[in-house]
Amino acid sequence: MAATNAGASVESASADEAAAKTAQKRYEGLLMVRNKAIKGKGAWYWTHLEPLLVHNTETGLPKAVKLRCSLCDAVFTASNPSRTASEHLKRGTCPNFNSAAKPICLSPPASQCSIERKN
């Protein structure tokens, strides 16, 4: 019976280590994507979403990756950042995100427009 418990404990430890390695790799990948996006080579929402690596309190090993909204500190799963952005930022759930389109340039007042008339 002790051999069975020891075997299960070894399997659990290796499973925890594998999960930690996967979480760490996912975190590093999201950081890389975010850094590129901030430099202008990626999706707009990465300036507002920040990857977080969540650690297991018992083992100290990484166990999950989350996304934190830098505007309101809400935390989400990192499984689909694009969906998170559209649901949280675009649909108005984030109280600090203003998605209203701002004009690029304003047209001059009507008094300054020149209109040519042909007779």
Coordinates of N, CA and C in Angstrom, one line a residue:
M1 N 0.8 -1.2 0.0 CA 0.0 0.0 0.0 C 0.9 1.2 0.0
A2 N 2.0 1.2 0.8 CA 2.9 2.4 0.8 C 3.5 2.6 -0.6
A3 N 3.8 1.6 -1.3 CA 4.3 1.7 -2.6 C 3.4 2.4 -3.6
T4 N 2.1 2.1 -3.4 CA 1.1 2.7 -4.3 C 1.0 4.2 -4.0
N5 N 1.0 4.6 -2.7 CA 0.9 6.0 -2.3 C 2.1 6.8 -2.8
A6 N 3.3 6.1 -2.7 CA 4.5 6.8 -3.2 C 4.5 7.0 -4.7
G7 N 4.0 6.0 -5.4 CA 3.9 6.1 -6.8 C 2.9 7.2 -7.2
A8 N 1.8 7.3 -6.5 CA 0.8 8.4 -6.8 C 1.4 9.7 -6.5
S9 N 2.2 9.8 -5.5 CA 2.8 11.1 -5.1 C 3.8 11.5 -6.2
V10 N 4.6 10.6 -6.7 CA 5.6 10.9 -7.8 C 4.9 11.3 -9.0
E11 N 3.8 10.6 -9.4 CA 3.0 11.0 -10.5 C 2.4 12.4 -10.4
S12 N 1.9 12.7 -9.2 CA 1.3 14.0 -8.9 C 2.4 15.1 -9.0
A13 N 3.6 14.8 -8.5 CA 4.6 15.8 -8.6 C 5.0 16.1 -10.0
S14 N 5.2 15.0 -10.8 CA 5.5 15.2 -12.2 C 4.4 15.9 -13.0
A15 N 3.2 15.6 -12.6 CA 2.0 16.3 -13.3 C 2.0 17.8 -12.9
D16 N 2.3 18.1 -11.7 CA 2.4 19.5 -11.2 C 3.6 20.2 -12.0
E17 N 4.7 19.5 -12.1 CA 5.8 20.2 -12.8 C 5.5 20.4 -14.3
A18 N 4.8 19.4 -14.9 CA 4.4 19.6 -16.3 C 3.5 20.7 -16.5
A19 N 2.5 20.8 -15.6 CA 1.5 22.0 -15.6 C 2.3 23.3 -15.4
A20 N 3.2 23.3 -14.5 CA 4.0 24.5 -14.2 C 4.8 24.9 -15.5
K21 N 5.4 24.0 -16.1 CA 6.2 24.2 -17.3 C 5.2 24.8 -18.4
T22 N 4.1 24.2 -18.6 CA 3.1 24.7 -19.6 C 2.6 26.1 -19.3
A23 N 2.3 26.4 -18.0 CA 1.9 27.7 -17.6 C 3.0 28.7 -17.8
Q24 N 4.2 28.4 -17.5 CA 5.3 29.3 -17.7 C 5.5 29.6 -19.2
K25 N 5.4 28.6 -20.0 CA 5.6 28.8 -21.4 C 4.5 29.7 -22.0
R26 N 3.3 29.4 -21.6 CA 2.1 30.3 -22.0 C 2.3 31.7 -21.6
Y27 N 2.8 31.9 -20.4 CA 3.0 33.3 -19.8 C 4.1 34.0 -20.7
E28 N 5.2 33.3 -20.9 CA 6.2 33.9 -21.7 C 5.8 34.2 -23.1
G29 N 5.0 33.4 -23.7 CA 4.4 33.6 -25.0 C 3.5 34.8 -25.1
L30 N 2.7 35.0 -24.1 CA 1.8 36.1 -24.0 C 2.6 37.4 -23.8
L31 N 3.6 37.3 -23.0 CA 4.4 38.5 -22.7 C 5.1 39.0 -24.1
M32 N 5.6 38.0 -24.8 CA 6.2 38.3 -26.1 C 5.2 39.0 -27.1
V33 N 4.0 38.4 -27.1 CA 3.0 38.9 -28.0 C 2.6 40.4 -27.6
R34 N 2.5 40.5 -26.3 CA 2.1 41.9 -25.7 C 3.2 42.9 -26.0
N35 N 4.5 42.5 -25.8 CA 5.6 43.5 -26.1 C 5.6 43.9 -27.6
K36 N 5.4 42.9 -28.5 CA 5.4 43.3 -29.9 C 4.2 44.2 -30.2
A37 N 3.0 43.9 -29.6 CA 1.8 44.7 -29.9 C 2.0 46.1 -29.4
I38 N 2.6 46.3 -28.2 CA 2.8 47.6 -27.7 C 3.7 48.4 -28.6
K39 N 4.6 47.8 -29.3 CA 5.5 48.4 -30.3 C 4.9 48.7 -31.6
G40 N 3.6 48.3 -31.7 CA 2.8 48.6 -32.9 C 2.7 47.4 -33.9
K41 N 3.1 46.2 -33.5 CA 3.0 45.1 -34.4 C 2.1 44.0 -33.9
G42 N 0.9 44.4 -33.5 CA -0.1 43.4 -33.0 C -1.4 44.1 -32.6
A43 N -2.2 43.3 -32.0 CA -3.6 43.8 -31.6 C -3.6 44.9 -30.7
W44 N -4.6 45.8 -30.8 CA -4.7 47.0 -30.0 C -4.9 46.8 -28.5
Y45 N -5.6 45.7 -28.2 CA -6.0 45.5 -26.8 C -4.9 45.1 -25.9
W46 N -3.7 44.7 -26.4 CA -2.6 44.3 -25.5 C -2.1 45.5 -24.7
T47 N -2.3 46.7 -25.1 CA -1.9 47.8 -24.2 C -2.7 47.9 -22.9
H48 N -3.9 47.2 -22.9 CA -4.8 47.3 -21.8 C -4.8 45.9 -21.0
L49 N -4.3 44.9 -21.6 CA -4.3 43.6 -20.9 C -2.9 43.1 -20.6
E50 N -2.7 42.7 -19.4 CA -1.4 42.4 -18.9 C -1.4 40.9 -18.4
P51 N -0.5 40.1 -18.9 CA -0.4 38.7 -18.4 C 0.1 38.6 -17.0
L52 N -0.5 37.7 -16.2 CA -0.1 37.4 -14.9 C 0.1 35.9 -14.7
L53 N 1.2 35.6 -14.0 CA 1.5 34.2 -13.7 C 1.0 33.9 -12.3
V54 N 0.1 33.0 -12.2 CA -0.5 32.6 -10.9 C 0.2 31.4 -10.3
H55 N 0.7 31.5 -9.1 CA 1.5 30.4 -8.5 C 0.6 29.6 -7.5
N56 N 0.9 28.3 -7.4 CA 0.3 27.4 -6.4 C 0.8 27.8 -5.1
T57 N -0.1 28.0 -4.1 CA 0.3 28.5 -2.8 C 1.0 27.4 -2.0
E58 N 0.7 26.1 -2.3 CA 1.4 25.0 -1.6 C 2.8 24.7 -2.1
T59 N 2.9 24.6 -3.4 CA 4.1 24.2 -4.1 C 5.0 25.4 -4.5
G60 N 4.4 26.5 -4.8 CA 5.1 27.7 -5.3 C 5.3 27.6 -6.8
L61 N 4.8 26.5 -7.4 CA 5.0 26.4 -8.9 C 3.9 27.2 -9.6
P62 N 4.3 27.6 -10.8 CA 3.2 28.3 -11.6 C 2.1 27.3 -11.9
K63 N 0.8 27.8 -11.8 CA -0.3 26.9 -12.1 C -1.2 27.4 -13.2
A64 N -1.2 28.7 -13.4 CA -2.2 29.3 -14.4 C -1.7 30.6 -14.9
V65 N -2.2 31.0 -16.0 CA -1.9 32.4 -16.5 C -3.3 33.1 -16.6
K66 N -3.3 34.3 -16.1 CA -4.5 35.2 -16.2 C -4.1 36.5 -16.9
L67 N -5.1 37.2 -17.3 CA -5.0 38.5 -17.9 C -5.6 39.6 -17.0
R68 N -4.9 40.6 -16.7 CA -5.4 41.7 -15.8 C -5.6 42.9 -16.7
C69 N -6.7 43.5 -16.5 CA -7.1 44.8 -17.2 C -6.3 45.9 -16.5
S70 N -5.4 46.6 -17.2 CA -4.7 47.6 -16.6 C -5.5 48.9 -16.3
L71 N -6.7 48.9 -16.8 CA -7.6 50.1 -16.6 C -8.4 50.0 -15.3
C72 N -8.8 48.7 -15.0 CA -9.7 48.6 -13.9 C -9.3 47.4 -12.9
D73 N -8.2 46.8 -13.2 CA -7.7 45.7 -12.4 C -8.5 44.4 -12.3
A74 N -9.4 44.3 -13.2 CA -10.2 43.0 -13.3 C -9.3 41.9 -13.9
V75 N -9.5 40.7 -13.4 CA -8.7 39.5 -13.9 C -9.5 38.5 -14.6
F76 N -9.0 38.0 -15.7 CA -9.7 37.1 -16.6 C -8.8 35.9 -16.9
T77 N -9.4 34.8 -17.4 CA -8.6 33.7 -17.9 C -7.9 34.1 -19.2
A78 N -6.7 33.5 -19.4 CA -6.0 33.9 -20.6 C -6.2 33.0 -21.8
S79 N -7.3 32.2 -21.7 CA -7.5 31.2 -22.8 C -7.8 31.9 -24.1
N80 N -8.4 33.0 -24.2 CA -8.7 33.7 -25.5 C -8.7 35.2 -25.3
P81 N -7.5 35.8 -25.4 CA -7.3 37.2 -25.2 C -8.2 38.1 -26.1
S82 N -8.4 37.7 -27.3 CA -9.2 38.5 -28.2 C -10.7 38.5 -27.7
R83 N -11.2 37.4 -27.3 CA -12.6 37.4 -26.8 C -12.7 38.2 -25.5
T84 N -11.7 38.1 -24.6 CA -11.7 38.9 -23.4 C -11.7 40.4 -23.7
A85 N -10.9 40.8 -24.7 CA -10.9 42.2 -25.1 C -12.2 42.7 -25.6
S86 N -12.8 41.9 -26.5 CA -14.1 42.3 -27.1 C -15.2 42.3 -26.1
E87 N -15.2 41.4 -25.2 CA -16.3 41.3 -24.1 C -16.1 42.4 -23.1
H88 N -14.8 42.5 -22.6 CA -14.6 43.4 -21.5 C -14.4 44.9 -21.9
L89 N -13.6 45.1 -23.0 CA -13.3 46.5 -23.4 C -14.4 47.0 -24.4
K90 N -14.6 46.3 -25.4 CA -15.5 46.9 -26.5 C -17.0 46.9 -26.0
R91 N -17.4 46.0 -25.3 CA -18.9 46.0 -24.9 C -19.2 46.9 -23.7
G92 N -18.2 47.6 -23.2 CA -18.5 48.6 -22.1 C -18.5 48.0 -20.7
T93 N -18.0 46.8 -20.5 CA -17.9 46.3 -19.2 C -16.8 47.0 -18.3
C94 N -15.7 47.4 -19.0 CA -14.7 48.1 -18.2 C -15.1 49.5 -18.0
P95 N -15.2 50.0 -16.8 CA -15.7 51.3 -16.5 C -14.7 52.4 -16.9
N96 N -13.5 52.0 -17.2 CA -12.5 53.1 -17.5 C -12.0 53.0 -19.0
F97 N -12.7 52.3 -19.8 CA -12.4 52.2 -21.2 C -13.4 53.0 -22.0
N98 N -12.9 53.9 -22.8 CA -13.8 54.7 -23.7 C -13.6 54.3 -25.1
S99 N -14.5 53.5 -25.7 CA -14.4 53.0 -27.1 C -15.0 54.0 -28.1
A100 N -15.5 55.1 -27.7 CA -16.1 56.0 -28.6 C -15.1 56.5 -29.6
A101 N -15.4 56.5 -30.8 CA -14.5 56.9 -31.9 C -14.3 58.4 -31.8
K102 N -13.0 58.8 -31.8 CA -12.7 60.2 -31.8 C -12.3 60.6 -33.2
P103 N -12.8 61.8 -33.7 CA -12.5 62.2 -35.0 C -11.0 62.4 -35.2
I104 N -10.4 62.0 -36.3 CA -9.0 62.2 -36.6 C -8.8 63.7 -36.9
C105 N -9.6 64.3 -37.7 CA -9.5 65.7 -37.9 C -10.9 66.3 -38.0
L106 N -11.0 67.5 -37.6 CA -12.2 68.2 -37.6 C -12.3 69.0 -38.9
S107 N -13.5 69.0 -39.5 CA -13.7 69.8 -40.7 C -13.8 71.2 -40.4
P108 N -13.3 72.1 -41.2 CA -13.4 73.6 -40.9 C -14.8 74.0 -40.8
P109 N -15.0 75.1 -40.1 CA -16.4 75.7 -40.0 C -16.9 76.1 -41.4
A110 N -18.2 76.1 -41.6 CA -18.8 76.4 -42.9 C -18.3 77.8 -43.4
S111 N -18.1 78.7 -42.5 CA -17.7 80.0 -43.0 C -16.3 80.0 -43.6
Q112 N -15.5 79.0 -43.3 CA -14.1 79.0 -43.9 C -14.1 78.1 -45.2
C113 N -15.1 77.5 -45.5 CA -15.1 76.6 -46.7 C -15.3 77.5 -47.9
S114 N -14.6 77.2 -49.0 CA -14.7 78.0 -50.2 C -15.5 77.1 -51.2
I115 N -16.6 77.7 -51.7 CA -17.5 77.0 -52.6 C -17.5 77.8 -53.9
E116 N -17.1 77.1 -55.0 CA -17.1 77.7 -56.3 C -18.5 77.5 -56.9
R117 N -19.0 78.6 -57.4 CA -20.3 78.5 -58.1 C -20.0 78.7 -59.6
K118 N -20.7 77.9 -60.4 CA -20.6 78.0 -61.8 C -21.9 78.6 -62.3
N119 N -21.8 79.7 -63.1 CA -23.0 80.3 -63.7 C -23.2 80.0 -65.1

